[in-house]
Amino acid sequence: GGGGGEQKPLIVLDIGCNKGYTSADFFDMVCPAGGANAKTLHNAINAVARDHKTKYKRACGACGDCTRELNKNTHVKNPIDVHCFEPSPATYQMLLDVKEKLDIGAKSDERAKWFIHNKGLHNASGILAWHRACQDSVGDELCTIVPESTPDAIKVEVTTVDEFAKASLAAGQTIHMLKVDAEGLDPAVLRGATETLREHRAVYVMFEFNPGLRDKKPPYGMWGVAKGLTKLLEVTDWLDKLSYDCYLDSRVDDGKKKVDAPALYRINGGCVRRDPKILGWSNVVCASRAFPEAAQALFDLSKLVGRTGVWE
């Protein structure tokens, strides 16, 4: 923002922070002068592992996140607050140690701030049972909510996006990115953000989608087309009613090995009418039509799927 007033920070909610690579990407995008980015994060993770005389699995991130190209405009230091939510006690402690190594804030006049919360997000607040992998294993993909009767399950506090926003953000404060990576429980997290979304407080929403979770043994998560599971189009139709345009950021399974995929596939407006087949994990990104420039930016990157508007 311009003018003589204090520039307000961009607000990012990084739900399912894991090793922190999404947080690092936003720091690098908005406040590269702070020095926090995928490369320095990777170095800090390895340094913390050495301190504990161990090695962390996938220290570079699940998708080679530490190798991404960095922002070359290293003098830029726009203010940004990133709230990182990590339910795993082991990963939470690692993130605190990493934050100390990175010294986030000190190098950029406190313009880059990283708030790390040992909480899960869901559709209601309370205490829920989580897989025992959350206790000791850093960045374990098994760290998810499990039935109360699960042996050796640990208890972790959960809250909702709406309750967090009321308690920790200024009234009416805009959330510039609501990122959700909840190991298949993303629909529940989004439901817990209903008021935030209805009030158009989130500019962009990004969440993970993986219909293949129902084929795991045992199956986990909420996505799927079988009875009792959540279809992608149910979620995107609901978001559409709340004035969000949604796009699939994925490769399409068309039976070929190589897929020449556009940046985004538009879902809303009848462009995709049945749940797509996806090669593994995929992201959905949505923009609020209350922020026309943001909505137009995604539209400009997208492809309208199929000549007839049907997924082909």
mmCIF file with all atom_site columns, N, CA, C and O in Angstrom, residues 165-206:
data_model
loop_
_atom_site.group_PDB
_atom_site.id
_atom_site.type_symbol
_atom_site.label_atom_id
_atom_site.label_alt_id
_atom_site.label_comp_id
_atom_site.label_asym_id
_atom_site.label_entity_id
_atom_site.label_seq_id
_atom_site.pdbx_PDB_ins_code
_atom_site.Cartn_x
_atom_site.Cartn_y
_atom_site.Cartn_z
_atom_site.occupancy
_atom_site.B_iso_or_equiv
_atom_site.pdbx_formal_charge
_atom_site.auth_seq_id
_atom_site.auth_comp_id
_atom_site.auth_asym_id
_atom_site.auth_atom_id
_atom_site.pdbx_PDB_model_num
ATOM 1   N N  . ALA A 1 165 ? -9.189  -16.499 13.525 1.00 0.00 ? 165 ALA A N  1
ATOM 2   C CA . ALA A 1 165 ? -9.278  -15.135 12.989 1.00 0.00 ? 165 ALA A CA 1
ATOM 3   C C  . ALA A 1 165 ? -9.867  -14.181 14.027 1.00 0.00 ? 165 ALA A C  1
ATOM 4   O O  . ALA A 1 165 ? -9.381  -13.058 14.204 1.00 0.00 ? 165 ALA A O  1
ATOM 5   N N  . LYS A 1 166 ? -10.907 -14.645 14.732 1.00 0.00 ? 166 LYS A N  1
ATOM 6   C CA . LYS A 1 166 ? -11.534 -13.791 15.764 1.00 0.00 ? 166 LYS A CA 1
ATOM 7   C C  . LYS A 1 166 ? -10.573 -13.506 16.901 1.00 0.00 ? 166 LYS A C  1
ATOM 8   O O  . LYS A 1 166 ? -10.512 -12.395 17.423 1.00 0.00 ? 166 LYS A O  1
ATOM 9   N N  . ALA A 1 167 ? -9.825  -14.528 17.308 1.00 0.00 ? 167 ALA A N  1
ATOM 10  C CA . ALA A 1 167 ? -8.961  -14.403 18.489 1.00 0.00 ? 167 ALA A CA 1
ATOM 11  C C  . ALA A 1 167 ? -7.633  -13.706 18.193 1.00 0.00 ? 167 ALA A C  1
ATOM 12  O O  . ALA A 1 167 ? -7.093  -13.015 19.056 1.00 0.00 ? 167 ALA A O  1
ATOM 13  N N  . SER A 1 168 ? -7.103  -13.882 16.990 1.00 0.00 ? 168 SER A N  1
ATOM 14  C CA . SER A 1 168 ? -5.711  -13.483 16.744 1.00 0.00 ? 168 SER A CA 1
ATOM 15  C C  . SER A 1 168 ? -5.508  -12.441 15.654 1.00 0.00 ? 168 SER A C  1
ATOM 16  O O  . SER A 1 168 ? -4.402  -11.912 15.523 1.00 0.00 ? 168 SER A O  1
ATOM 17  N N  . LEU A 1 169 ? -6.524  -12.168 14.839 1.00 0.00 ? 169 LEU A N  1
ATOM 18  C CA . LEU A 1 169 ? -6.384  -11.161 13.792 1.00 0.00 ? 169 LEU A CA 1
ATOM 19  C C  . LEU A 1 169 ? -7.277  -9.972  14.111 1.00 0.00 ? 169 LEU A C  1
ATOM 20  O O  . LEU A 1 169 ? -8.296  -10.116 14.797 1.00 0.00 ? 169 LEU A O  1
ATOM 21  N N  . ALA A 1 170 ? -6.909  -8.808  13.600 1.00 0.00 ? 170 ALA A N  1
ATOM 22  C CA . ALA A 1 170 ? -7.726  -7.610  13.812 1.00 0.00 ? 170 ALA A CA 1
ATOM 23  C C  . ALA A 1 170 ? -9.084  -7.803  13.133 1.00 0.00 ? 170 ALA A C  1
ATOM 24  O O  . ALA A 1 170 ? -9.198  -8.514  12.126 1.00 0.00 ? 170 ALA A O  1
ATOM 25  N N  . ALA A 1 171 ? -10.096 -7.164  13.681 1.00 0.00 ? 171 ALA A N  1
ATOM 26  C CA . ALA A 1 171 ? -11.448 -7.286  13.132 1.00 0.00 ? 171 ALA A CA 1
ATOM 27  C C  . ALA A 1 171 ? -11.464 -6.893  11.664 1.00 0.00 ? 171 ALA A C  1
ATOM 28  O O  . ALA A 1 171 ? -10.969 -5.825  11.293 1.00 0.00 ? 171 ALA A O  1
ATOM 29  N N  . GLY A 1 172 ? -11.981 -7.789  10.824 1.00 0.00 ? 172 GLY A N  1
ATOM 30  C CA . GLY A 1 172 ? -12.075 -7.499  9.395  1.00 0.00 ? 172 GLY A CA 1
ATOM 31  C C  . GLY A 1 172 ? -10.763 -7.581  8.642  1.00 0.00 ? 172 GLY A C  1
ATOM 32  O O  . GLY A 1 172 ? -10.716 -7.286  7.441  1.00 0.00 ? 172 GLY A O  1
ATOM 33  N N  . GLN A 1 173 ? -9.676  -7.991  9.303  1.00 0.00 ? 173 GLN A N  1
ATOM 34  C CA . GLN A 1 173 ? -8.368  -8.038  8.637  1.00 0.00 ? 173 GLN A CA 1
ATOM 35  C C  . GLN A 1 173 ? -8.381  -9.048  7.486  1.00 0.00 ? 173 GLN A C  1
ATOM 36  O O  . GLN A 1 173 ? -8.893  -10.156 7.623  1.00 0.00 ? 173 GLN A O  1
ATOM 37  N N  . THR A 1 174 ? -7.840  -8.651  6.365  1.00 0.00 ? 174 THR A N  1
ATOM 38  C CA . THR A 1 174 ? -7.812  -9.508  5.177  1.00 0.00 ? 174 THR A CA 1
ATOM 39  C C  . THR A 1 174 ? -6.743  -10.588 5.324  1.00 0.00 ? 174 THR A C  1
ATOM 40  O O  . THR A 1 174 ? -5.618  -10.312 5.742  1.00 0.00 ? 174 THR A O  1
ATOM 41  N N  . ILE A 1 175 ? -7.120  -11.818 4.968  1.00 0.00 ? 175 ILE A N  1
ATOM 42  C CA . ILE A 1 175 ? -6.162  -12.923 4.860  1.00 0.00 ? 175 ILE A CA 1
ATOM 43  C C  . ILE A 1 175 ? -5.834  -13.045 3.377  1.00 0.00 ? 175 ILE A C  1
ATOM 44  O O  . ILE A 1 175 ? -6.708  -13.335 2.565  1.00 0.00 ? 175 ILE A O  1
ATOM 45  N N  . HIS A 1 176 ? -4.592  -12.803 3.025  1.00 0.00 ? 176 HIS A N  1
ATOM 46  C CA . HIS A 1 176 ? -4.241  -12.764 1.600  1.00 0.00 ? 176 HIS A CA 1
ATOM 47  C C  . HIS A 1 176 ? -4.123  -14.163 1.006  1.00 0.00 ? 176 HIS A C  1
ATOM 48  O O  . HIS A 1 176 ? -4.415  -14.356 -0.176 1.00 0.00 ? 176 HIS A O  1
ATOM 49  N N  . MET A 1 177 ? -3.693  -15.138 1.817  1.00 0.00 ? 177 MET A N  1
ATOM 50  C CA . MET A 1 177 ? -3.653  -16.525 1.353  1.00 0.00 ? 177 MET A CA 1
ATOM 51  C C  . MET A 1 177 ? -4.043  -17.444 2.494  1.00 0.00 ? 177 MET A C  1
ATOM 52  O O  . MET A 1 177 ? -3.429  -17.422 3.564  1.00 0.00 ? 177 MET A O  1
ATOM 53  N N  . LEU A 1 178 ? -5.073  -18.249 2.257  1.00 0.00 ? 178 LEU A N  1
ATOM 54  C CA . LEU A 1 178 ? -5.473  -19.308 3.184  1.00 0.00 ? 178 LEU A CA 1
ATOM 55  C C  . LEU A 1 178 ? -5.055  -20.619 2.538  1.00 0.00 ? 178 LEU A C  1
ATOM 56  O O  . LEU A 1 178 ? -5.690  -21.091 1.600  1.00 0.00 ? 178 LEU A O  1
ATOM 57  N N  . LYS A 1 179 ? -3.941  -21.182 2.997  1.00 0.00 ? 179 LYS A N  1
ATOM 58  C CA . LYS A 1 179 ? -3.404  -22.412 2.410  1.00 0.00 ? 179 LYS A CA 1
ATOM 59  C C  . LYS A 1 179 ? -3.681  -23.583 3.339  1.00 0.00 ? 179 LYS A C  1
ATOM 60  O O  . LYS A 1 179 ? -3.390  -23.526 4.536  1.00 0.00 ? 179 LYS A O  1
ATOM 61  N N  . VAL A 1 180 ? -4.286  -24.635 2.791  1.00 0.00 ? 180 VAL A N  1
ATOM 62  C CA . VAL A 1 180 ? -4.668  -25.796 3.595  1.00 0.00 ? 180 VAL A CA 1
ATOM 63  C C  . VAL A 1 180 ? -4.012  -27.055 3.023  1.00 0.00 ? 180 VAL A C  1
ATOM 64  O O  . VAL A 1 180 ? -4.166  -27.359 1.841  1.00 0.00 ? 180 VAL A O  1
ATOM 65  N N  . ASP A 1 181 ? -3.275  -27.764 3.869  1.00 0.00 ? 181 ASP A N  1
ATOM 66  C CA . ASP A 1 181 ? -2.694  -29.060 3.510  1.00 0.00 ? 181 ASP A CA 1
ATOM 67  C C  . ASP A 1 181 ? -2.934  -29.959 4.720  1.00 0.00 ? 181 ASP A C  1
ATOM 68  O O  . ASP A 1 181 ? -2.109  -30.031 5.624  1.00 0.00 ? 181 ASP A O  1
ATOM 69  N N  . ALA A 1 182 ? -4.092  -30.593 4.752  1.00 0.00 ? 182 ALA A N  1
ATOM 70  C CA . ALA A 1 182 ? -4.538  -31.283 5.971  1.00 0.00 ? 182 ALA A CA 1
ATOM 71  C C  . ALA A 1 182 ? -4.638  -32.791 5.788  1.00 0.00 ? 182 ALA A C  1
ATOM 72  O O  . ALA A 1 182 ? -5.491  -33.438 6.409  1.00 0.00 ? 182 ALA A O  1
ATOM 73  N N  . GLU A 1 183 ? -3.780  -33.359 4.949  1.00 0.00 ? 183 GLU A N  1
ATOM 74  C CA . GLU A 1 183 ? -3.735  -34.813 4.772  1.00 0.00 ? 183 GLU A CA 1
ATOM 75  C C  . GLU A 1 183 ? -5.114  -35.416 4.539  1.00 0.00 ? 183 GLU A C  1
ATOM 76  O O  . GLU A 1 183 ? -5.527  -36.373 5.200  1.00 0.00 ? 183 GLU A O  1
ATOM 77  N N  . GLY A 1 184 ? -5.859  -34.823 3.599  1.00 0.00 ? 184 GLY A N  1
ATOM 78  C CA . GLY A 1 184 ? -7.159  -35.371 3.226  1.00 0.00 ? 184 GLY A CA 1
ATOM 79  C C  . GLY A 1 184 ? -8.326  -34.856 4.045  1.00 0.00 ? 184 GLY A C  1
ATOM 80  O O  . GLY A 1 184 ? -9.476  -35.172 3.751  1.00 0.00 ? 184 GLY A O  1
ATOM 81  N N  . LEU A 1 185 ? -8.046  -34.041 5.064  1.00 0.00 ? 185 LEU A N  1
ATOM 82  C CA . LEU A 1 185 ? -9.122  -33.473 5.884  1.00 0.00 ? 185 LEU A CA 1
ATOM 83  C C  . LEU A 1 185 ? -9.427  -32.025 5.484  1.00 0.00 ? 185 LEU A C  1
ATOM 84  O O  . LEU A 1 185 ? -10.095 -31.296 6.223  1.00 0.00 ? 185 LEU A O  1
ATOM 85  N N  . ASP A 1 186 ? -8.960  -31.628 4.317  1.00 0.00 ? 186 ASP A N  1
ATOM 86  C CA . ASP A 1 186 ? -9.119  -30.249 3.843  1.00 0.00 ? 186 ASP A CA 1
ATOM 87  C C  . ASP A 1 186 ? -10.580 -29.782 3.847  1.00 0.00 ? 186 ASP A C  1
ATOM 88  O O  . ASP A 1 186 ? -10.850 -28.632 4.211  1.00 0.00 ? 186 ASP A O  1
ATOM 89  N N  . PRO A 1 187 ? -11.565 -30.619 3.430  1.00 0.00 ? 187 PRO A N  1
ATOM 90  C CA . PRO A 1 187 ? -12.958 -30.138 3.459  1.00 0.00 ? 187 PRO A CA 1
ATOM 91  C C  . PRO A 1 187 ? -13.407 -29.698 4.850  1.00 0.00 ? 187 PRO A C  1
ATOM 92  O O  . PRO A 1 187 ? -14.137 -28.715 4.985  1.00 0.00 ? 187 PRO A O  1
ATOM 93  N N  . ALA A 1 188 ? -12.958 -30.390 5.885  1.00 0.00 ? 188 ALA A N  1
ATOM 94  C CA . ALA A 1 188 ? -13.338 -30.025 7.253  1.00 0.00 ? 188 ALA A CA 1
ATOM 95  C C  . ALA A 1 188 ? -12.718 -28.679 7.640  1.00 0.00 ? 188 ALA A C  1
ATOM 96  O O  . ALA A 1 188 ? -13.365 -27.838 8.263  1.00 0.00 ? 188 ALA A O  1
ATOM 97  N N  . VAL A 1 189 ? -11.456 -28.478 7.254  1.00 0.00 ? 189 VAL A N  1
ATOM 98  C CA . VAL A 1 189 ? -10.789 -27.203 7.563  1.00 0.00 ? 189 VAL A CA 1
ATOM 99  C C  . VAL A 1 189 ? -11.505 -26.047 6.871  1.00 0.00 ? 189 VAL A C  1
ATOM 100 O O  . VAL A 1 189 ? -11.733 -24.985 7.463  1.00 0.00 ? 189 VAL A O  1
ATOM 101 N N  . LEU A 1 190 ? -11.900 -26.260 5.612  1.00 0.00 ? 190 LEU A N  1
ATOM 102 C CA . LEU A 1 190 ? -12.600 -25.206 4.873  1.00 0.00 ? 190 LEU A CA 1
ATOM 103 C C  . LEU A 1 190 ? -13.953 -24.896 5.510  1.00 0.00 ? 190 LEU A C  1
ATOM 104 O O  . LEU A 1 190 ? -14.365 -23.730 5.584  1.00 0.00 ? 190 LEU A O  1
ATOM 105 N N  . ARG A 1 191 ? -14.659 -25.935 5.987  1.00 0.00 ? 191 ARG A N  1
ATOM 106 C CA . ARG A 1 191 ? -15.940 -25.691 6.663  1.00 0.00 ? 191 ARG A CA 1
ATOM 107 C C  . ARG A 1 191 ? -15.738 -24.848 7.920  1.00 0.00 ? 191 ARG A C  1
ATOM 108 O O  . ARG A 1 191 ? -16.601 -24.053 8.283  1.00 0.00 ? 191 ARG A O  1
ATOM 109 N N  . GLY A 1 192 ? -14.605 -25.040 8.561  1.00 0.00 ? 192 GLY A N  1
ATOM 110 C CA . GLY A 1 192 ? -14.293 -24.253 9.746  1.00 0.00 ? 192 GLY A CA 1
ATOM 111 C C  . GLY A 1 192 ? -13.906 -22.818 9.422  1.00 0.00 ? 192 GLY A C  1
ATOM 112 O O  . GLY A 1 192 ? -13.660 -22.016 10.327 1.00 0.00 ? 192 GLY A O  1
ATOM 113 N N  . ALA A 1 193 ? -13.856 -22.490 8.128  1.00 0.00 ? 193 ALA A N  1
ATOM 114 C CA . ALA A 1 193 ? -13.544 -21.129 7.675  1.00 0.00 ? 193 ALA A CA 1
ATOM 115 C C  . ALA A 1 193 ? -14.771 -20.456 7.056  1.00 0.00 ? 193 ALA A C  1
ATOM 116 O O  . ALA A 1 193 ? -14.639 -19.446 6.361  1.00 0.00 ? 193 ALA A O  1
ATOM 117 N N  . THR A 1 194 ? -15.965 -21.005 7.306  1.00 0.00 ? 194 THR A N  1
ATOM 118 C CA . THR A 1 194 ? -17.173 -20.542 6.615  1.00 0.00 ? 194 THR A CA 1
ATOM 119 C C  . THR A 1 194 ? -17.394 -19.038 6.763  1.00 0.00 ? 194 THR A C  1
ATOM 120 O O  . THR A 1 194 ? -17.647 -18.338 5.770  1.00 0.00 ? 194 THR A O  1
ATOM 121 N N  . GLU A 1 195 ? -17.316 -18.533 7.985  1.00 0.00 ? 195 GLU A N  1
ATOM 122 C CA . GLU A 1 195 ? -17.577 -17.098 8.202  1.00 0.00 ? 195 GLU A CA 1
ATOM 123 C C  . GLU A 1 195 ? -16.515 -16.243 7.521  1.00 0.00 ? 195 GLU A C  1
ATOM 124 O O  . GLU A 1 195 ? -16.826 -15.223 6.904  1.00 0.00 ? 195 GLU A O  1
ATOM 125 N N  . THR A 1 196 ? -15.268 -16.663 7.626  1.00 0.00 ? 196 THR A N  1
ATOM 126 C CA . THR A 1 196 ? -14.162 -15.938 6.984  1.00 0.00 ? 196 THR A CA 1
ATOM 127 C C  . THR A 1 196 ? -14.393 -15.844 5.478  1.00 0.00 ? 196 THR A C  1
ATOM 128 O O  . THR A 1 196 ? -14.194 -14.782 4.871  1.00 0.00 ? 196 THR A O  1
ATOM 129 N N  . LEU A 1 197 ? -14.819 -16.946 4.876  1.00 0.00 ? 197 LEU A N  1
ATOM 130 C CA . LEU A 1 197 ? -15.049 -16.977 3.431  1.00 0.00 ? 197 LEU A CA 1
ATOM 131 C C  . LEU A 1 197 ? -16.310 -16.200 3.064  1.00 0.00 ? 197 LEU A C  1
ATOM 132 O O  . LEU A 1 197 ? -16.317 -15.458 2.071  1.00 0.00 ? 197 LEU A O  1
ATOM 133 N N  . ARG A 1 198 ? -17.358 -16.334 3.868  1.00 0.00 ? 198 ARG A N  1
ATOM 134 C CA . ARG A 1 198 ? -18.607 -15.631 3.580  1.00 0.00 ? 198 ARG A CA 1
ATOM 135 C C  . ARG A 1 198 ? -18.411 -14.112 3.641  1.00 0.00 ? 198 ARG A C  1
ATOM 136 O O  . ARG A 1 198 ? -19.040 -13.360 2.901  1.00 0.00 ? 198 ARG A O  1
ATOM 137 N N  . GLU A 1 199 ? -17.531 -13.672 4.523  1.00 0.00 ? 199 GLU A N  1
ATOM 138 C CA . GLU A 1 199 ? -17.257 -12.242 4.669  1.00 0.00 ? 199 GLU A CA 1
ATOM 139 C C  . GLU A 1 199 ? -16.199 -11.742 3.682  1.00 0.00 ? 199 GLU A C  1
ATOM 140 O O  . GLU A 1 199 ? -15.761 -10.596 3.771  1.00 0.00 ? 199 GLU A O  1
ATOM 141 N N  . HIS A 1 200 ? -15.761 -12.614 2.765  1.00 0.00 ? 200 HIS A N  1
ATOM 142 C CA . HIS A 1 200 ? -14.738 -12.263 1.755  1.00 0.00 ? 200 HIS A CA 1
ATOM 143 C C  . HIS A 1 200 ? -13.456 -11.759 2.410  1.00 0.00 ? 200 HIS A C  1
ATOM 144 O O  . HIS A 1 200 ? -12.804 -10.850 1.909  1.00 0.00 ? 200 HIS A O  1
ATOM 145 N N  . ARG A 1 201 ? -13.086 -12.381 3.516  1.00 0.00 ? 201 ARG A N  1
ATOM 146 C CA . ARG A 1 201 ? -11.859 -11.955 4.206  1.00 0.00 ? 201 ARG A CA 1
ATOM 147 C C  . ARG A 1 201 ? -10.620 -12.640 3.651  1.00 0.00 ? 201 ARG A C  1
ATOM 148 O O  . ARG A 1 201 ? -9.506  -12.213 3.935  1.00 0.00 ? 201 ARG A O  1
ATOM 149 N N  . ALA A 1 202 ? -10.795 -13.715 2.895  1.00 0.00 ? 202 ALA A N  1
ATOM 150 C CA . ALA A 1 202 ? -9.652  -14.404 2.293  1.00 0.00 ? 202 ALA A CA 1
ATOM 151 C C  . ALA A 1 202 ? -9.615  -14.090 0.798  1.00 0.00 ? 202 ALA A C  1
ATOM 152 O O  . ALA A 1 202 ? -10.593 -14.324 0.094  1.00 0.00 ? 202 ALA A O  1
ATOM 153 N N  . VAL A 1 203 ? -8.495  -13.554 0.323  1.00 0.00 ? 203 VAL A N  1
ATOM 154 C CA . VAL A 1 203 ? -8.358  -13.232 -1.107 1.00 0.00 ? 203 VAL A CA 1
ATOM 155 C C  . VAL A 1 203 ? -8.190  -14.523 -1.901 1.00 0.00 ? 203 VAL A C  1
ATOM 156 O O  . VAL A 1 203 ? -8.941  -14.791 -2.839 1.00 0.00 ? 203 VAL A O  1
ATOM 157 N N  . TYR A 1 204 ? -7.196  -15.315 -1.529 1.00 0.00 ? 204 TYR A N  1
ATOM 158 C CA . TYR A 1 204 ? -6.930  -16.587 -2.197 1.00 0.00 ? 204 TYR A CA 1
ATOM 159 C C  . TYR A 1 204 ? -7.094  -17.735 -1.203 1.00 0.00 ? 204 TYR A C  1
ATOM 160 O O  . TYR A 1 204 ? -6.775  -17.602 -0.016 1.00 0.00 ? 204 TYR A O  1
ATOM 161 N N  . VAL A 1 205 ? -7.580  -18.860 -1.700 1.00 0.00 ? 205 VAL A N  1
ATOM 162 C CA . VAL A 1 205 ? -7.683  -20.092 -0.919 1.00 0.00 ? 205 VAL A CA 1
ATOM 163 C C  . VAL A 1 205 ? -7.008  -21.199 -1.728 1.00 0.00 ? 205 VAL A C  1
ATOM 164 O O  . VAL A 1 205 ? -7.271  -21.334 -2.926 1.00 0.00 ? 205 VAL A O  1
ATOM 165 N N  . MET A 1 206 ? -6.139  -21.951 -1.083 1.00 0.00 ? 206 MET A N  1
ATOM 166 C CA . MET A 1 206 ? -5.480  -23.067 -1.772 1.00 0.00 ? 206 MET A CA 1
ATOM 167 C C  . MET A 1 206 ? -5.580  -24.298 -0.879 1.00 0.00 ? 206 MET A C  1
ATOM 168 O O  . MET A 1 206 ? -5.330  -24.224 0.325  1.00 0.00 ? 206 MET A O  1
#
